[in-house]
């Protein structure tokens, strides 16, 4: 664990899925896994392996058939989504299209938009941090795709929950923009030290900011470990097959770019 | 299995709405049953040859109306589809949408102004026939009015069916050098045939439950339908036993027809969505072009005629005096207030059902649908099975023991019309709500936005326009309705259609024409506003 982590230890909360069984009509999914507090964990796996479902279970959009979801040691299995210490950023539709940027962010503080002066200061700060200063009054349709996701991140800052769930939020952005966004997430993580669960299809994304990796296959956790181990060839066979040979080059390219 | 989250308030709203609707319809049935059971022999005796004749006429006029509307509609629609650039095509299609908005009593008056004994054509017809023109009353009047309403509807529905033919098929047809005959047989007819049962069924249903047309244009016992029979049994003969028998027959009849319709997959609401000028790849020969043009012009004249006559006759009335009359002002005010309340209720009911349906669908995920979800979904459309007259008759019978039946006229007009307009309102509200929910559901759950806050902050901004559309449409329907007010109306509670009927009954034709013009214009304006608002919303999205 890097130095300086001690100060943010109390910020992030651990996430644990305790023998969680879930079925969505078809084959059942079984999750039994721990996510370390204050770490960024990349969740990877083939389509249909249950990545998004796992996040939805943690966020409370899905209810397990049996088993428990624990956040910071407390059982949140029956809590509604808004009561859980969690923020989630989706791939799209993170914003209310008819509300301007600052109100979309403000909803993170008060669901009825009753905001105090202090709240407004926090909102302005969050917008500044995410590079949206001056765009407070814009409507989502007047923003680019990247800017819209920045607004969602600004709301995460204002909401200030110990767990952040990212469900492929940058999948539709171009490579350079995606890197910018990942760096923004990494930066925010460095300041706030929340626990981040990050679903992605892109090995380079996982490599860029992920500290741990959880690999899902066939509706269950197939492997867990340090990101470095996974990407240096020490990962399980299934993971290597999923990544494929071509992507190995992308990984090394990514490393090269990172080092320069 | 973990306990579910507390009941969604949206589901509660839907349950309340369903209860209210069930109470309205159930109360009517209770009234009928109590009355029928109280006078069993009377109800049984009501099944006499006269009743049989009424049933026969109801079916006969509906069948004839359907035939006369649907067959010409097939060919007019085909003619319009062969000429995507026909001069004034967009205007014709707009005009063909007008009868949907026009109150039946206004159309009936327009038809009388044109073909009636003292109509604009009376002189011509008398000269041709060599004797005095008797005017169209009875079966001929009913048929003309029903075709006036349903020919344009059929044209629009068939045109929609023709436009589902893919452009590739037309490209192929022109490449293979298909003439109009094979093109009709191989390309157009299959599309039309697929739509035919649905359209014919819808028109038949509309004609079977048509009340105002038969009341105003039908003549005496020879040309009476079940619905008018119910009205006469209650208002004139005061024969509750006969009313019960007629009502039960009417319910059975509509039930069978609607059941058949749902089997055929009919769009029971009957509105259409037509692009203005689709691209086509075909050349039409001069002879066919002239034939098509003649067909279109003929249909146009037939549909536009009564409208023009309504306007001309209305302008001929002493509008200044009418506007000054206290009764007219009172009726206008009553109509406006009742229609507003009815539209409001209709919109609230629709919104409640929409929200409940969506919430239930989200909760169940992949499981089978519950009865409640069915009720909030397709169940709402089935209120059309129960004609307003039937509900009115039930409550009329139930409440006549409890005191002054006419005192509850406003309540009946508001509630029955609200429920009748609901299927139309639902069609405006539901898609918008479902799209919004699709986008915002998880976000709202996460941020804890629910209840009134959600309605105010999230749903209202995106639903404002569709709700306004639903409101305007429901208001137009309620404003033009004569069914319920015909039963419950009295000198103390008069709406515009009721006053119109009264003026017609006392042969004050000029007054009636003036009122018809007013009523028609208001309804038309409302429906146009509804369409305009609906379109604006689509552009934003």
Tab-separated table of C-alpha atoms in Angstrom, chain B residues 188-499:
chain	number	residue	atom	x	y	z
B	188	UNK	CA	-50.721	-3.500	-52.674
B	189	UNK	CA	-53.477	-6.002	-52.042
B	190	UNK	CA	-51.471	-8.168	-49.598
B	191	UNK	CA	-50.783	-5.080	-47.469
B	192	UNK	CA	-54.396	-3.915	-47.684
B	193	UNK	CA	-55.758	-7.378	-46.968
B	194	UNK	CA	-53.671	-7.554	-43.813
B	195	UNK	CA	-55.207	-4.295	-42.594
B	196	UNK	CA	-58.728	-4.989	-43.833
B	197	UNK	CA	-60.179	-7.051	-40.951
B	198	UNK	CA	-58.871	-4.600	-38.380
B	199	UNK	CA	-60.209	-1.532	-40.157
B	200	UNK	CA	-63.560	-3.130	-40.950
B	201	UNK	CA	-63.876	-4.335	-37.363
B	202	UNK	CA	-63.109	-0.904	-35.968
B	203	UNK	CA	-65.653	0.787	-38.239
B	204	UNK	CA	-68.272	-1.827	-37.401
B	205	UNK	CA	-67.667	-1.258	-33.697
B	206	UNK	CA	-67.959	2.509	-34.072
B	207	UNK	CA	-71.223	2.133	-36.009
B	208	UNK	CA	-72.724	-0.309	-33.521
B	209	UNK	CA	-72.135	2.099	-30.643
B	210	UNK	CA	-73.019	5.226	-32.556
B	211	UNK	CA	-75.637	7.134	-30.594
B	212	UNK	CA	-75.822	10.744	-31.670
B	213	UNK	CA	-76.045	10.052	-35.388
B	214	UNK	CA	-78.901	7.605	-34.974
B	215	UNK	CA	-80.670	9.870	-32.497
B	216	UNK	CA	-80.553	12.909	-34.770
B	217	UNK	CA	-80.820	11.313	-38.207
B	218	UNK	CA	-82.675	8.087	-37.482
B	219	UNK	CA	-86.382	8.277	-37.969
B	220	UNK	CA	-88.859	6.753	-35.548
B	221	UNK	CA	-89.150	3.137	-34.474
B	222	UNK	CA	-88.140	1.850	-37.910
B	223	UNK	CA	-84.623	3.249	-37.609
B	224	UNK	CA	-83.626	2.828	-33.989
B	225	UNK	CA	-80.521	1.161	-32.580
B	226	UNK	CA	-79.950	-0.360	-29.167
B	227	UNK	CA	-78.255	2.737	-27.801
B	228	UNK	CA	-81.026	5.052	-28.863
B	229	UNK	CA	-83.512	2.474	-27.623
B	230	UNK	CA	-81.951	2.657	-24.140
B	231	UNK	CA	-82.224	6.424	-24.198
B	232	UNK	CA	-85.844	6.365	-25.301
B	233	UNK	CA	-86.778	3.714	-22.765
B	234	UNK	CA	-85.392	5.858	-19.951
B	235	UNK	CA	-86.232	9.386	-21.053
B	236	UNK	CA	-89.548	8.971	-22.886
B	237	UNK	CA	-91.293	5.675	-22.159
B	238	UNK	CA	-89.809	5.330	-18.718
B	239	UNK	CA	-89.633	1.580	-19.045
B	240	UNK	CA	-86.666	0.503	-16.889
B	241	UNK	CA	-87.192	-3.190	-17.620
B	242	UNK	CA	-86.814	-2.568	-21.340
B	243	UNK	CA	-83.767	-0.375	-20.675
B	244	UNK	CA	-82.133	-3.231	-18.775
B	245	UNK	CA	-82.828	-5.711	-21.578
B	246	UNK	CA	-81.498	-3.321	-24.215
B	247	UNK	CA	-78.415	-2.509	-22.187
B	248	UNK	CA	-77.530	-6.145	-21.572
B	249	UNK	CA	-77.872	-6.850	-25.285
B	250	UNK	CA	-75.729	-3.859	-26.144
B	251	UNK	CA	-73.005	-4.976	-23.741
B	252	UNK	CA	-73.061	-8.513	-25.119
B	253	UNK	CA	-72.845	-7.188	-28.660
B	254	UNK	CA	-69.952	-4.798	-28.065
B	255	UNK	CA	-68.174	-7.404	-26.002
B	256	UNK	CA	-68.281	-9.900	-28.862
B	257	UNK	CA	-67.116	-7.302	-31.368
B	258	UNK	CA	-64.259	-6.082	-29.190
B	259	UNK	CA	-63.177	-9.633	-28.489
B	260	UNK	CA	-63.064	-10.276	-32.226
B	261	UNK	CA	-61.193	-6.998	-32.717
B	262	UNK	CA	-58.462	-7.830	-30.225
B	263	UNK	CA	-58.098	-11.191	-31.948
B	264	UNK	CA	-57.489	-9.263	-35.154
B	265	UNK	CA	-55.002	-7.019	-33.423
B	266	UNK	CA	-56.868	-3.815	-34.140
B	267	UNK	CA	-55.670	-0.455	-33.005
B	268	UNK	CA	-58.929	0.303	-31.182
B	269	UNK	CA	-58.182	3.990	-30.816
B	270	UNK	CA	-57.840	4.400	-34.569
B	271	UNK	CA	-55.338	7.210	-34.956
B	272	UNK	CA	-52.653	7.174	-37.572
B	273	UNK	CA	-49.205	8.450	-38.211
B	274	UNK	CA	-48.704	9.479	-41.818
B	275	UNK	CA	-45.564	10.828	-43.429
B	276	UNK	CA	-46.409	13.657	-45.806
B	277	UNK	CA	-44.911	12.537	-49.111
B	278	UNK	CA	-43.073	9.232	-49.187
B	279	UNK	CA	-40.685	8.511	-52.016
B	280	UNK	CA	-41.959	6.224	-54.688
B	281	UNK	CA	-40.568	4.664	-57.802
B	282	UNK	CA	-43.445	4.264	-60.154
B	283	UNK	CA	-44.933	5.933	-63.151
B	284	UNK	CA	-48.699	6.045	-63.534
B	285	UNK	CA	-50.322	6.126	-66.967
B	286	UNK	CA	-52.577	9.023	-67.898
B	287	UNK	CA	-55.849	7.035	-67.878
B	288	UNK	CA	-55.231	5.669	-64.432
B	289	UNK	CA	-54.109	9.055	-63.213
B	290	UNK	CA	-57.405	10.615	-64.312
B	291	UNK	CA	-59.379	7.813	-62.731
B	292	UNK	CA	-57.475	8.179	-59.468
B	293	UNK	CA	-57.894	11.926	-59.485
B	294	UNK	CA	-61.634	11.567	-60.026
B	295	UNK	CA	-61.854	9.116	-57.137
B	296	UNK	CA	-59.920	11.381	-54.791
B	297	UNK	CA	-61.945	14.445	-55.744
B	298	UNK	CA	-65.191	12.546	-55.241
B	299	UNK	CA	-64.157	11.457	-51.743
B	300	UNK	CA	-62.963	14.965	-51.007
B	301	UNK	CA	-66.261	16.513	-52.028
B	302	UNK	CA	-68.199	13.975	-50.004
B	303	UNK	CA	-66.168	14.639	-46.849
B	304	UNK	CA	-65.759	18.380	-47.291
B	305	UNK	CA	-69.419	18.928	-48.219
B	306	UNK	CA	-70.969	18.603	-44.762
B	307	UNK	CA	-68.134	20.612	-43.254
B	308	UNK	CA	-68.671	23.436	-45.710
B	309	UNK	CA	-72.411	23.228	-45.125
B	310	UNK	CA	-71.834	23.490	-41.361
B	311	UNK	CA	-69.812	26.638	-41.866
B	312	UNK	CA	-72.212	28.172	-44.372
B	313	UNK	CA	-75.306	27.399	-42.315
B	314	UNK	CA	-73.586	28.547	-39.141
B	315	UNK	CA	-72.610	31.870	-40.682
B	316	UNK	CA	-76.184	32.245	-41.873
B	317	UNK	CA	-77.424	32.133	-38.291
B	318	UNK	CA	-77.915	35.261	-36.251
B	319	UNK	CA	-74.678	34.745	-34.340
B	320	UNK	CA	-74.879	38.098	-32.576
B	321	UNK	CA	-78.242	37.295	-31.041
B	322	UNK	CA	-77.111	33.787	-30.121
B	323	UNK	CA	-74.042	35.126	-28.358
B	324	UNK	CA	-76.239	37.456	-26.360
B	325	UNK	CA	-78.669	34.779	-25.244
B	326	UNK	CA	-78.400	33.887	-21.579
B	327	UNK	CA	-79.148	30.192	-22.205
B	328	UNK	CA	-76.402	29.946	-24.779
B	329	UNK	CA	-73.913	31.660	-22.523
B	330	UNK	CA	-74.897	29.450	-19.636
B	331	UNK	CA	-74.564	26.286	-21.752
B	332	UNK	CA	-71.191	27.416	-23.087
B	333	UNK	CA	-69.941	28.034	-19.589
B	334	UNK	CA	-71.308	24.688	-18.351
B	335	UNK	CA	-69.736	22.878	-21.299
B	336	UNK	CA	-66.384	24.553	-20.781
B	337	UNK	CA	-66.273	23.835	-17.044
B	338	UNK	CA	-67.442	20.226	-17.365
B	339	UNK	CA	-65.103	19.497	-20.283
B	340	UNK	CA	-62.148	20.987	-18.397
B	341	UNK	CA	-62.882	18.943	-15.300
B	342	UNK	CA	-63.425	15.828	-17.373
B	343	UNK	CA	-60.168	16.318	-19.271
B	344	UNK	CA	-58.315	16.946	-16.024
B	345	UNK	CA	-59.714	13.781	-14.477
B	346	UNK	CA	-58.930	11.817	-17.617
B	347	UNK	CA	-55.331	13.008	-17.629
B	348	UNK	CA	-54.864	12.272	-13.924
B	349	UNK	CA	-56.315	8.768	-14.323
B	350	UNK	CA	-54.124	8.095	-17.352
B	351	UNK	CA	-50.999	9.324	-15.607
B	352	UNK	CA	-51.735	7.203	-12.547
B	353	UNK	CA	-52.251	4.083	-14.667
B	354	UNK	CA	-49.148	4.807	-16.745
B	355	UNK	CA	-46.944	5.268	-13.687
B	356	UNK	CA	-48.324	2.175	-11.979
B	357	UNK	CA	-47.857	0.035	-15.064
B	358	UNK	CA	-44.267	1.163	-15.450
B	359	UNK	CA	-43.460	0.675	-11.760
B	360	UNK	CA	-44.988	-2.807	-11.789
B	361	UNK	CA	-43.122	-3.756	-14.960
B	362	UNK	CA	-39.845	-2.592	-13.399
B	363	UNK	CA	-40.445	-4.518	-10.205
B	364	UNK	CA	-41.310	-7.803	-11.786
B	365	UNK	CA	-38.311	-7.837	-14.184
B	366	UNK	CA	-38.413	-11.138	-16.027
B	367	UNK	CA	-41.305	-12.745	-14.158
B	368	UNK	CA	-44.830	-13.137	-15.502
B	369	UNK	CA	-47.136	-10.149	-15.437
B	370	UNK	CA	-49.534	-9.847	-12.540
B	371	UNK	CA	-53.264	-9.253	-12.885
B	372	UNK	CA	-52.725	-5.721	-11.615
B	373	UNK	CA	-50.223	-4.953	-14.341
B	374	UNK	CA	-52.595	-6.322	-16.968
B	375	UNK	CA	-55.347	-4.141	-15.555
B	376	UNK	CA	-53.201	-1.011	-15.788
B	377	UNK	CA	-52.104	-1.959	-19.287
B	378	UNK	CA	-54.623	-3.474	-21.694
B	379	UNK	CA	-57.436	-3.360	-19.141
B	380	UNK	CA	-57.673	0.395	-19.531
B	381	UNK	CA	-58.494	0.063	-23.216
B	382	UNK	CA	-61.461	-2.135	-22.473
B	383	UNK	CA	-63.515	0.726	-21.075
B	384	UNK	CA	-64.404	1.279	-24.715
B	385	UNK	CA	-66.452	-1.911	-24.510
B	386	UNK	CA	-68.889	-0.177	-22.230
B	387	UNK	CA	-70.605	2.616	-24.152
B	388	UNK	CA	-71.240	5.849	-22.207
B	389	UNK	CA	-74.973	5.385	-22.599
B	390	UNK	CA	-74.731	2.050	-20.809
B	391	UNK	CA	-72.870	3.494	-17.849
B	392	UNK	CA	-75.264	6.410	-17.796
B	393	UNK	CA	-78.267	4.087	-17.923
B	394	UNK	CA	-76.948	1.974	-15.034
B	395	UNK	CA	-76.430	4.945	-12.768
B	396	UNK	CA	-79.709	6.479	-13.887
B	397	UNK	CA	-81.552	3.345	-12.749
B	398	UNK	CA	-79.558	3.079	-9.524
B	399	UNK	CA	-80.026	6.680	-8.487
B	400	UNK	CA	-83.614	7.289	-9.469
B	401	UNK	CA	-84.668	5.800	-6.128
B	402	UNK	CA	-82.215	7.985	-4.250
B	403	UNK	CA	-83.709	11.292	-5.292
B	404	UNK	CA	-83.215	13.730	-8.137
B	405	UNK	CA	-81.349	11.922	-10.915
B	406	UNK	CA	-80.771	15.146	-12.822
B	407	UNK	CA	-78.876	16.700	-9.946
B	408	UNK	CA	-75.927	14.398	-10.527
B	409	UNK	CA	-75.732	15.290	-14.222
B	410	UNK	CA	-72.459	17.209	-13.857
B	411	UNK	CA	-70.787	14.349	-11.990
B	412	UNK	CA	-71.890	11.808	-14.573
B	413	UNK	CA	-70.826	13.928	-17.540
B	414	UNK	CA	-67.409	14.597	-16.037
B	415	UNK	CA	-66.618	11.072	-14.880
B	416	UNK	CA	-68.004	9.062	-17.793
B	417	UNK	CA	-66.381	11.272	-20.410
B	418	UNK	CA	-63.105	11.222	-18.497
B	419	UNK	CA	-63.058	7.438	-18.522
B	420	UNK	CA	-64.091	7.288	-22.187
B	421	UNK	CA	-61.271	9.644	-23.197
B	422	UNK	CA	-58.754	7.677	-21.161
B	423	UNK	CA	-57.592	5.251	-23.878
B	424	UNK	CA	-56.762	8.259	-26.080
B	425	UNK	CA	-55.038	10.125	-23.263
B	426	UNK	CA	-53.022	7.028	-22.413
B	427	UNK	CA	-51.672	6.887	-25.937
B	428	UNK	CA	-50.307	10.389	-25.571
B	429	UNK	CA	-48.902	10.014	-22.065
B	430	UNK	CA	-47.575	6.482	-21.842
B	431	UNK	CA	-44.780	6.510	-24.461
B	432	UNK	CA	-43.366	9.770	-23.093
B	433	UNK	CA	-43.436	8.491	-19.536
B	434	UNK	CA	-41.866	5.162	-20.426
B	435	UNK	CA	-39.044	6.825	-22.355
B	436	UNK	CA	-38.387	9.195	-19.453
B	437	UNK	CA	-38.436	6.339	-16.988
B	438	UNK	CA	-36.098	4.304	-19.151
B	439	UNK	CA	-33.590	7.127	-18.875
B	440	UNK	CA	-34.111	8.266	-15.333
B	441	UNK	CA	-35.297	5.307	-13.283
B	442	UNK	CA	-31.944	4.203	-11.843
B	443	UNK	CA	-30.740	7.758	-11.428
B	444	UNK	CA	-33.833	8.670	-9.408
B	445	UNK	CA	-33.498	5.531	-7.281
B	446	UNK	CA	-29.876	6.294	-6.542
B	447	UNK	CA	-30.343	9.967	-5.751
B	448	UNK	CA	-33.454	9.253	-3.696
B	449	UNK	CA	-35.734	11.350	-5.890
B	450	UNK	CA	-39.261	9.997	-5.430
B	451	UNK	CA	-42.888	10.911	-4.834
B	452	UNK	CA	-43.904	14.517	-5.410
B	453	UNK	CA	-40.328	15.679	-5.771
B	454	UNK	CA	-39.836	13.302	-8.667
B	455	UNK	CA	-43.099	14.347	-10.282
B	456	UNK	CA	-42.207	18.023	-9.982
B	457	UNK	CA	-38.507	17.962	-10.841
B	458	UNK	CA	-38.120	15.037	-13.206
B	459	UNK	CA	-41.387	13.843	-14.731
B	460	UNK	CA	-43.301	17.092	-15.125
B	461	UNK	CA	-40.828	18.830	-17.470
B	462	UNK	CA	-40.848	15.935	-19.918
B	463	UNK	CA	-44.543	15.148	-19.532
B	464	UNK	CA	-45.882	18.688	-19.823
B	465	UNK	CA	-46.467	18.497	-23.543
B	466	UNK	CA	-47.915	14.996	-23.774
B	467	UNK	CA	-50.168	15.808	-20.838
B	468	UNK	CA	-51.340	18.951	-22.605
B	469	UNK	CA	-51.976	16.894	-25.742
B	470	UNK	CA	-54.002	14.387	-23.759
B	471	UNK	CA	-55.870	17.188	-22.020
B	472	UNK	CA	-56.820	18.953	-25.240
B	473	UNK	CA	-57.945	15.726	-26.871
B	474	UNK	CA	-59.946	14.589	-23.859
B	475	UNK	CA	-61.524	18.025	-23.633
B	476	UNK	CA	-62.586	17.923	-27.279
B	477	UNK	CA	-64.152	14.495	-26.819
B	478	UNK	CA	-65.967	15.547	-23.678
B	479	UNK	CA	-67.105	18.837	-25.172
B	480	UNK	CA	-68.751	17.160	-28.129
B	481	UNK	CA	-70.363	14.308	-26.255
B	482	UNK	CA	-74.111	13.954	-26.325
B	483	UNK	CA	-74.456	10.455	-24.877
B	484	UNK	CA	-74.439	11.055	-21.145
B	485	UNK	CA	-75.946	14.511	-21.150
B	486	UNK	CA	-78.827	13.250	-23.282
B	487	UNK	CA	-79.797	11.011	-20.370
B	488	UNK	CA	-79.064	13.371	-17.513
B	489	UNK	CA	-79.518	16.788	-19.064
B	490	UNK	CA	-82.337	19.055	-17.930
B	491	UNK	CA	-83.224	22.719	-18.084
B	492	UNK	CA	-80.957	23.363	-15.133
B	493	UNK	CA	-77.911	21.553	-16.531
B	494	UNK	CA	-77.419	22.069	-20.261
B	495	UNK	CA	-74.265	21.647	-22.279
B	496	UNK	CA	-73.804	22.985	-25.793
B	497	UNK	CA	-74.581	19.656	-27.529
B	498	UNK	CA	-77.675	19.278	-25.352
B	499	UNK	CA	-78.840	22.771	-26.191
